[in-house]
CSV table of C-alpha atoms in Angstrom, one decimal:
chain,number,residue,atom,x,y,z
A,217,MET,CA,0.0,-0.1,0.0
A,218,ASP,CA,1.3,3.7,-0.4
A,219,LEU,CA,3.2,5.2,2.5
A,220,VAL,CA,0.9,8.1,1.0
A,221,ASN,CA,-2.2,7.1,2.2
A,222,HIS,CA,-0.6,5.5,4.8
A,223,LEU,CA,-0.1,9.3,6.5
A,224,GLU,CA,-2.5,10.4,4.7
A,225,GLY,CA,-5.3,12.1,7.3
A,226,ARG,CA,-3.1,11.2,10.1
A,227,LEU,CA,-0.5,14.2,12.9
A,228,LEU,CA,3.7,13.6,12.1
A,229,PHE,CA,5.2,13.2,14.6
A,230,ALA,CA,8.4,12.9,15.3
A,231,VAL,CA,11.0,11.1,17.1
A,232,PRO,CA,14.5,11.2,17.8
A,233,LYS,CA,16.0,7.6,15.9
A,234,LYS,CA,18.7,7.2,18.7
A,235,GLY,CA,21.5,9.4,20.7
A,236,ARG,CA,20.8,10.0,24.4
A,237,LEU,CA,16.1,11.2,23.8
A,238,GLN,CA,16.0,8.5,22.8
A,239,GLN,CA,15.0,5.4,25.5
A,240,ALA,CA,13.5,8.8,28.1
A,241,THR,CA,11.4,9.7,24.7
A,242,LEU,CA,10.0,5.6,24.3
A,243,ASP,CA,9.4,5.3,28.2
A,244,LEU,CA,7.2,8.4,27.9
A,245,LEU,CA,5.1,7.5,24.6
A,246,ALA,CA,4.2,4.4,26.2
A,247,GLY,CA,3.2,6.4,29.3
A,248,ALA,CA,0.1,8.4,27.2
A,249,ASP,CA,-0.4,5.0,26.0
A,250,ILE,CA,0.4,6.0,21.7
A,251,GLN,CA,0.8,1.9,20.8
A,252,PHE,CA,2.9,1.7,18.9
A,253,ARG,CA,5.1,-1.2,16.8
A,254,ARG,CA,8.2,-0.6,15.3
A,255,GLU,CA,9.8,-2.5,12.2
A,256,THR,CA,13.3,-3.0,11.9
A,257,ARG,CA,15.1,-0.7,10.1
A,258,LEU,CA,11.7,1.1,9.6
A,259,ASP,CA,11.9,5.2,10.4
A,260,ILE,CA,7.9,5.3,10.1
A,261,ALA,CA,5.9,3.4,12.7
A,262,LEU,CA,1.9,3.8,12.4
A,263,VAL,CA,0.2,4.3,16.2
A,264,LYS,CA,-2.3,1.1,16.9
A,265,ASN,CA,-4.7,3.1,18.6
A,266,LEU,CA,-5.3,6.9,17.5
A,267,PRO,CA,-4.1,8.1,14.1
A,268,ILE,CA,-0.6,9.3,14.4
A,269,ALA,CA,2.5,8.0,13.0
A,270,LEU,CA,5.4,8.1,14.5
A,271,ILE,CA,8.6,9.8,12.3
A,272,PHE,CA,12.2,9.0,13.4
A,273,LEU,CA,14.5,10.7,12.7
A,274,PRO,CA,18.0,12.0,14.1
A,275,ALA,CA,17.1,14.8,17.4
A,276,ALA,CA,19.2,17.3,14.4
A,277,ASP,CA,16.7,17.1,11.8
A,278,ILE,CA,13.4,17.2,14.0
A,279,PRO,CA,13.4,21.5,14.1
A,280,THR,CA,13.8,21.4,10.8
A,281,PHE,CA,10.5,18.8,9.9
A,282,VAL,CA,8.6,21.0,12.5
A,283,GLY,CA,10.1,24.2,11.3
A,284,GLU,CA,8.6,24.3,8.0
A,285,GLY,CA,5.7,22.4,8.7
A,286,ARG,CA,6.3,19.1,7.6
A,287,VAL,CA,5.9,17.1,10.5
A,288,ASP,CA,3.1,18.3,13.8
A,289,LEU,CA,5.1,17.8,16.6
A,290,GLY,CA,8.1,16.5,17.8
A,291,ILE,CA,10.4,15.9,20.8
A,292,THR,CA,14.2,16.7,20.4
A,293,GLY,CA,16.3,19.1,22.5
A,294,ARG,CA,16.5,23.1,22.8
A,295,ASP,CA,19.7,22.8,21.7
A,296,GLN,CA,19.0,21.7,18.0
A,297,VAL,CA,15.9,24.5,18.4
A,298,ALA,CA,18.7,26.7,19.5
A,299,GLU,CA,20.8,25.8,16.5
A,300,HIS,CA,18.0,25.8,13.9
A,301,ASP,CA,16.9,29.0,14.9
A,302,ALA,CA,19.7,30.6,14.9
A,303,GLN,CA,20.8,29.6,11.5
A,304,LEU,CA,17.3,31.6,9.6
A,305,PRO,CA,17.1,34.8,8.0
A,306,SER,CA,17.6,38.2,10.0
A,307,GLY,CA,14.1,39.4,10.8
A,308,GLU,CA,12.5,35.6,10.5
A,309,VAL,CA,10.0,34.3,12.9
A,310,SER,CA,10.7,30.7,13.8
A,311,GLY,CA,7.8,28.1,12.2
A,312,VAL,CA,9.1,26.1,15.4
A,313,GLU,CA,7.5,26.7,18.8
A,314,GLU,CA,8.0,24.7,22.3
A,315,VAL,CA,5.0,23.3,23.8
A,316,MET,CA,6.9,22.5,27.4
A,317,ASP,CA,9.9,21.3,29.0
A,318,LEU,CA,9.5,17.5,29.5
A,319,GLY,CA,12.8,16.7,32.0
A,320,PHE,CA,15.4,15.0,30.7
A,321,GLY,CA,18.1,15.3,28.6
A,322,ALA,CA,19.6,17.9,30.4
A,323,CYS,CA,23.6,18.9,29.2
A,324,LYS,CA,24.9,22.1,28.6
A,325,LEU,CA,26.7,23.0,25.1
A,326,GLN,CA,30.1,24.1,26.6
A,327,VAL,CA,33.0,25.4,25.3
A,328,GLN,CA,36.7,23.5,25.9
A,329,VAL,CA,39.9,23.5,25.7
A,330,PRO,CA,43.0,20.8,26.2
A,331,GLU,CA,43.2,20.5,30.1
A,332,LYS,CA,46.5,20.5,30.5
A,333,GLY,CA,46.5,24.0,28.4
A,334,ASN,CA,47.0,27.2,28.8
A,335,ILE,CA,43.8,28.9,27.7
A,336,THR,CA,41.2,29.6,30.7
A,337,GLU,CA,38.6,32.0,28.5
A,338,ALA,CA,36.9,31.7,26.1
A,339,ARG,CA,37.6,34.8,24.9
A,340,GLN,CA,41.1,33.5,24.2
A,341,LEU,CA,40.5,30.6,20.9
A,342,VAL,CA,39.4,34.4,19.0
A,343,GLY,CA,40.5,34.2,16.1
A,344,ARG,CA,42.0,29.9,16.6
A,345,ASN,CA,40.6,27.1,14.6
A,346,VAL,CA,37.7,26.0,16.6
A,347,VAL,CA,35.2,22.9,15.6
A,348,THR,CA,31.9,22.3,16.8
A,349,SER,CA,28.4,20.6,15.3
A,350,PHE,CA,26.6,23.3,16.6
A,351,THR,CA,28.2,26.1,14.3
A,352,ALA,CA,25.0,28.4,14.0
A,353,LEU,CA,25.5,29.0,18.0
A,354,THR,CA,28.8,28.7,18.2
A,355,GLU,CA,29.7,31.1,15.3
A,356,ALA,CA,27.1,33.7,17.5
A,357,PHE,CA,28.5,33.1,20.9
A,358,PHE,CA,32.8,34.0,19.3
A,359,THR,CA,31.0,37.1,16.9
A,360,LYS,CA,30.3,38.4,20.8
A,361,LEU,CA,33.3,38.0,22.3
A,362,GLU,CA,35.2,39.8,18.2
A,363,ALA,CA,32.7,42.1,18.4
A,364,GLU,CA,34.8,44.2,22.0
A,365,VAL,CA,37.6,43.6,21.2
A,366,GLU,CA,38.9,45.9,18.1
A,367,GLY,CA,40.4,45.1,14.7
A,368,SER,CA,39.8,41.1,16.2
A,369,PRO,CA,40.0,38.3,13.3
A,370,LYS,CA,37.9,36.2,12.6
A,371,THR,CA,38.1,32.7,14.4
A,372,LYS,CA,36.9,29.7,12.3
A,373,ILE,CA,34.5,27.4,13.0
A,374,LYS,CA,34.7,23.5,11.6
A,375,TYR,CA,31.5,21.6,11.4
A,376,VAL,CA,32.1,17.8,12.9
A,377,GLY,CA,28.8,15.2,12.7
A,378,GLY,CA,30.5,13.1,15.3
A,379,SER,CA,33.9,12.6,17.3
A,380,VAL,CA,34.1,16.5,18.3
A,381,GLU,CA,36.5,15.3,21.5
A,382,ALA,CA,38.2,14.5,20.0
A,383,ALA,CA,39.5,17.0,17.3
A,384,CYS,CA,42.2,18.9,19.9
A,385,ALA,CA,43.9,15.6,20.3
A,386,LEU,CA,44.4,15.2,16.5
A,387,GLY,CA,45.6,18.8,16.4
A,388,VAL,CA,41.7,19.6,14.3
A,389,ALA,CA,41.0,22.1,16.9
A,390,ASP,CA,42.7,24.5,19.5
A,391,GLY,CA,39.3,24.3,21.1
A,392,ILE,CA,35.9,22.6,20.6
A,393,VAL,CA,32.0,23.6,21.4
A,394,ASP,CA,29.8,20.3,22.6
A,395,LEU,CA,27.1,18.5,24.7
A,396,VAL,CA,28.5,18.5,28.8
A,397,GLU,CA,26.5,16.2,30.6
A,398,SER,CA,28.1,13.9,32.8
A,399,GLY,CA,31.5,15.4,31.4
A,400,GLU,CA,33.2,11.7,32.4
A,401,THR,CA,33.9,12.0,27.9
A,402,MET,CA,34.8,15.5,28.0
A,403,LYS,CA,37.4,14.3,31.2
A,404,ALA,CA,38.4,10.9,29.8
A,405,ALA,CA,39.2,13.4,26.4
A,406,GLY,CA,41.8,15.6,28.8
A,407,LEU,CA,39.4,18.2,27.9
A,408,LYS,CA,38.2,21.5,30.1
A,409,ALA,CA,34.8,23.6,29.7
A,410,ILE,CA,35.9,27.1,30.8
A,411,ASP,CA,31.9,28.6,29.6
A,412,THR,CA,28.6,27.4,28.4
A,413,VAL,CA,27.1,28.8,24.8
A,414,VAL,CA,23.2,27.8,25.9
A,415,GLU,CA,21.9,24.6,28.6
A,416,THR,CA,19.5,22.1,27.4
A,417,ILE,CA,16.6,20.0,27.5
A,418,SER,CA,14.1,17.8,26.2
A,419,VAL,CA,10.9,19.8,24.9
A,420,LEU,CA,8.0,19.4,23.1
A,421,VAL,CA,7.9,20.9,20.1
A,422,LYS,CA,5.0,21.5,17.1
A,423,SER,CA,4.5,23.3,14.0
A,424,ARG,CA,3.6,27.2,14.2
A,425,ASN,CA,1.0,26.0,11.7
A,426,THR,CA,-0.6,23.3,12.5
A,427,GLN,CA,-4.6,22.4,12.9
A,428,ASN,CA,-4.2,19.1,14.4
A,429,PRO,CA,-6.6,18.8,16.7
A,430,LEU,CA,-4.8,15.3,18.1
A,431,VAL,CA,-2.0,17.8,18.5
A,432,ASP,CA,-3.4,19.1,22.2
A,433,LEU,CA,-5.0,16.0,23.2
A,434,ILE,CA,-1.2,14.7,22.7
A,435,ALA,CA,0.7,18.1,25.1
A,436,SER,CA,-2.0,17.2,27.5
A,437,ARG,CA,-0.7,13.4,27.6
A,438,ILE,CA,2.0,14.1,27.8
A,439,ARG,CA,1.5,16.6,30.3
A,440,GLY,CA,0.0,13.8,32.9
A,441,VAL,CA,2.7,11.1,32.8
A,442,ILE,CA,5.0,15.0,33.6
A,443,THR,CA,3.1,15.3,36.8
A,444,ALA,CA,2.8,11.4,37.2
A,445,GLN,CA,6.5,10.8,38.1
A,446,LYS,CA,7.5,14.0,39.5
A,447,TYR,CA,4.6,13.8,42.0
A,448,VAL,CA,3.4,10.7,45.0
A,449,LEU,CA,-0.1,11.0,46.5
A,450,CYS,CA,0.5,11.3,50.3
A,451,GLN,CA,-2.2,10.6,52.3
A,452,TYR,CA,-2.4,10.7,55.8
A,453,ASN,CA,-4.9,11.5,59.3
A,454,ILE,CA,-4.9,14.5,61.4
A,455,PRO,CA,-7.2,16.4,64.2
A,456,ARG,CA,-9.2,19.0,62.4
A,457,ALA,CA,-7.5,21.8,64.8
A,458,GLU,CA,-4.3,21.2,63.7
A,459,LEU,CA,-5.4,20.7,59.8
A,460,SER,CA,-4.6,24.1,59.0
A,461,THR,CA,-1.0,23.9,59.5
A,462,ALA,CA,-1.2,20.5,58.2
A,463,SER,CA,-2.6,22.6,55.1
A,464,SER,CA,0.6,24.2,54.6
A,465,ILE,CA,2.1,21.8,54.3
A,466,THR,CA,1.3,19.7,51.5
A,467,PRO,CA,-1.0,22.4,49.6
A,468,GLY,CA,-1.2,19.9,47.1
A,469,LYS,CA,-1.3,21.2,43.2
A,470,ARG,CA,-4.4,23.2,43.9
A,471,ALA,CA,-6.4,22.1,47.0
A,472,PRO,CA,-6.0,19.2,49.4
A,473,THR,CA,-9.0,17.1,49.3
A,474,VAL,CA,-10.0,16.7,52.8
A,475,THR,CA,-12.2,13.8,54.3
A,476,ALA,CA,-13.8,13.7,58.0
A,477,LEU,CA,-13.5,10.8,59.6
A,478,ASP,CA,-15.5,8.9,61.7
A,479,GLN,CA,-13.8,9.7,65.0
A,480,ASP,CA,-15.1,13.7,66.2
A,481,GLY,CA,-12.3,15.8,65.8
A,482,TRP,CA,-9.8,13.8,63.2
A,483,VAL,CA,-9.8,14.4,59.0
A,484,ALA,CA,-8.3,12.8,55.9
A,485,VAL,CA,-5.6,14.3,54.0
A,486,SER,CA,-5.1,13.2,50.5
A,487,ALA,CA,-2.9,15.8,48.2
A,488,MET,CA,-0.1,15.5,45.7
A,489,VAL,CA,3.6,16.4,46.6
A,490,GLU,CA,6.4,16.5,44.8
A,491,LYS,CA,8.6,13.1,44.8
A,492,LYS,CA,11.9,15.3,46.0
A,493,LYS,CA,10.5,16.6,49.1
A,494,ILE,CA,8.1,13.9,50.2
A,495,ALA,CA,10.6,12.4,53.7
A,496,THR,CA,11.3,16.0,54.6
A,497,VAL,CA,7.1,16.7,54.5
A,498,MET,CA,6.4,13.5,55.7
A,499,ASP,CA,8.7,14.6,58.7
A,500,GLU,CA,7.4,17.6,60.0
A,501,LEU,CA,3.3,16.1,58.9
A,502,ILE,CA,5.0,13.7,62.0
A,503,LYS,CA,5.1,16.9,64.0
A,504,VAL,CA,2.7,18.1,63.9
A,505,GLY,CA,0.4,15.3,65.0
A,506,ALA,CA,-0.1,13.3,61.0
A,507,THR,CA,-0.8,9.7,61.8
A,508,ASP,CA,-1.7,7.3,59.4
A,509,ILE,CA,1.0,8.7,56.3
A,510,LEU,CA,0.8,6.6,52.9
A,511,VAL,CA,2.2,7.2,50.1
A,512,LEU,CA,0.7,6.4,47.3
A,513,ASN,CA,2.6,6.3,43.1
A,514,ILE,CA,0.9,8.1,40.7
A,515,ALA,CA,0.7,5.8,37.8
A,516,ASN,CA,-0.9,8.8,35.7
A,517,SER,CA,-2.4,12.3,36.2
A,518,ARG,CA,-4.2,14.6,34.1
A,519,ALA,CA,-3.7,18.1,37.2
A,520,ALA,CA,-3.7,21.7,36.1
C-alpha cells in the first residue's frame, strides 16, 4: 500500500531515532498510551490506537521538519531548536514553537579546551580553530566575543558531525563546542569546560502552522505523564485543629482533599507532593500530629 495513503489524515510526530533522548522519549510515549510497533530499520511507525504516525529522525533534523510544517509535533533538545533558529535569516520568525519542557536529557553546550593547555577563557580562542556540530550557535557566541575586541581576527568554526571531543587531540582544533552531560567523556578526552553557550533539556515542539486537533490531546497526555513522574500522592490523618498547619505543609497542586473521619475531631487528607520532597514533608507532618501517613505512586494524571 502506498505510504502516502498510510499517512493521510494522521498527525505526524517526529521522535529521535537514536541517541541520548531516544529511550526516555519511548518511555514517555508508552506512558501516554501511544501504541505502536516499529519494524526493523523502518523510520515510520503507525500508531495503533490513534491516527498518528511516528517519524524517527535524528534529533538535529527534527526542528527543520517541524519548522517547515512537514511534521506536526516533535521531541528534541532545546539546543537543537536554538541551533535551527540561529540559522534563520534575520527577522524571520521560527516555525518551531515550544510546547513544554519534558524534564529529561539536561545538559550544557560548552566551550572546551585541553586540560593541560594554557587557555582558561573563551575569549582566548578568538581567531583560532574551533570544531563543533553546532556551528550557528558557536558562530553567534564567538561573534559577540570578537565584537568586544576591536580588530580581532575571525574565529574559524569548523563542522564535525561526531567525535567532536577528538578534534583537539588530533590537532584539528584549539577548542571545541560540544554537549556535556556528566562530563565523563570530556574528562576522558583530556578536556575541560571554560564557558557555556547554552543550557538544554528535552522539549516537545510543534509546527507554528499545524491545525491538527490531536496536538492538544497528545500534549495533555504527555503533561499528565510528566506530572505523575514528579509527584506522589500523600495521604494521612490529622486532628482537625491542626488541619491548617498540615495543609500548609501539603498544599497539593491546587488544594488538599479533606474528608471527615468517623472519629470526632479528625480528618483524612490527600494531596499531591513533589517526589523529591516527600521525606521532609513526612517528617514535618509527624511533628504536627499526623498519623497513618501513606505515600502512593501516581501512574498518570491530568492535574492542572
